[in-house]
């Protein structure tokens, strides 16, 4: 692999199916955290109910794919209600605790050996995307866009995904410029003040939790469709934190923040992996094996990413699209 | 049942006119401390009522109870004859009883005009799906904006309308909070220490604004601990000390009431109190010393 291929591969990943998945997850989190100030640390749970509803309904119970997608979205609504009813009246940190615990509990349940027949244990569910592959209009040979190439099905998923992202961005733009969005932002700033003005804060927080959760389920469903597989390891706790990283890089409470964040995050996550992989391989590597061997190189991307996240939080806490003035006010 | 006799009693209590809010037997304890223990409390309609008392008298706690932000151990209270016990804060506000906060709660990362618009009630655009369709709420929004600008001009904040509320000074925040509360168009506006942390020049203008609220037909209840502040503008004064109401009446009557002087004015007749902890501790110490010297005499 040449250095040029390292670059093109990174670009392919930056717009690829995985970037779509994390972009959607971050859009959901943006409604929770960015606009409403809800600390949801269990976005993986919303992704999981979406993904598993589709995987299990189609593979285990032989249901129609499209119907299963609808059920997956409804399942996210139910999960949001279950998490929200007891916690949204309490202080913000209770939601954080409940969501992170729920995500991990759900993951353990779905991956349990005793539910192997229904959910497939650690292997999860797979091969449930036939209905979608059948309607794939992209030529079988894939798509060649000059320096980057995609396989046919991947490109189809990306197409659906980015169109969905675009539609959601328009929807969120419309929502957030409206009085409804103003109430959410008011709640983020000070919910008692909003209460004192006659707004039912609990109801608005619930609406935000449901909306962001449903978008999270879309991310889980896209993830399942893209890889034709849903497994417990796809929805570990770090999934949620990757989504937060995407959001914070791009800028919270900005409509396009998650989109830009997802592109950058996946470009660097894969670019760094390929770079260090290449730099430590071969007979005369760029980085001498005394400093780093190829096994160690695979960890470098997360180390560098952690460093970048720290630097962003210190020097540009509002993210790339954020407004510094707004954040300066926060400290007063 | 006993409403008529009750009303009669109230009329005599504050020299004629009807009452907008009546509270009976409201108590609230924090651990072993009985923070609020009010037998009977009422607010005359269309007047300015001042709720005063030394620091720690339970004024703000009582305020929180009346507006639903805190739950009492027992007690009941009515607003316009309707019970408000157990009613959540947002419903209290919708019924026409709106409060402000001692520590000002402006929404920092919203602009001044957005803060104001948020106060308007019954907005069609605040429902989830209709909010996406701008034409459904644009007309109402324009009307609200116009009303907001009128209020901002009155409070001399119109030049700041596009600034973030977080960039305002302390006094301007008090004004914004008061203006925002007026966007709800309340019958009873409850101001929790509107004068706290405001410079003396702005205090006078704030007092003017409080008076203007009464002049346009609203009822005002405000919490204050500086007696001099309330003398000019209030029609009715209620004094709290250690959770109980120790006296009520016209400002002059209250100021000559020995119970008030004991509880409050005796210790710091001239000293202006502020609400930061240091002076609170100092004041408490002074009070204790005063009580001791009284005993020794």
CSV table of C-alpha atoms in Angstrom, one decimal, chain A residues 8-23 148-150 154-155 157-159 161-162 165 222 226 262-263 266-267 270:
chain,number,residue,atom,x,y,z
A,8,UNK,CA,-7.6,7.6,-0.3
A,9,UNK,CA,-8.5,4.8,2.1
A,10,UNK,CA,-8.9,7.3,4.9
A,11,UNK,CA,-11.1,9.4,2.6
A,12,UNK,CA,-13.2,6.4,1.7
A,13,UNK,CA,-13.7,5.7,5.4
A,14,UNK,CA,-14.5,9.3,6.2
A,15,UNK,CA,-17.7,9.1,4.0
A,16,UNK,CA,-18.2,5.4,4.4
A,17,UNK,CA,-21.1,3.5,6.1
A,18,UNK,CA,-19.5,3.6,9.6
A,19,UNK,CA,-19.2,7.4,9.4
A,20,UNK,CA,-22.9,7.5,8.6
A,21,UNK,CA,-23.7,5.4,11.6
A,22,UNK,CA,-21.7,7.6,14.0
A,23,UNK,CA,-23.1,10.8,12.4
A,148,UNK,CA,-11.9,6.5,-4.3
A,149,UNK,CA,-13.9,3.4,-4.9
A,150,UNK,CA,-16.8,1.7,-3.2
A,154,UNK,CA,-21.6,-0.1,0.5
A,155,UNK,CA,-22.3,2.8,-1.8
A,157,UNK,CA,-26.0,2.2,2.1
A,158,UNK,CA,-24.0,5.4,2.0
A,159,UNK,CA,-26.4,6.9,-0.4
A,161,UNK,CA,-27.5,7.1,4.9
A,162,UNK,CA,-26.3,10.5,3.8
A,165,UNK,CA,-28.6,12.6,7.4
A,222,UNK,CA,-27.9,1.6,9.6
A,226,UNK,CA,-24.3,-1.9,6.5
A,262,UNK,CA,-18.2,12.3,11.7
A,263,UNK,CA,-16.2,13.1,8.6
A,266,UNK,CA,-13.5,8.7,10.7
A,267,UNK,CA,-10.9,10.2,8.5
A,270,UNK,CA,-8.7,5.2,9.9
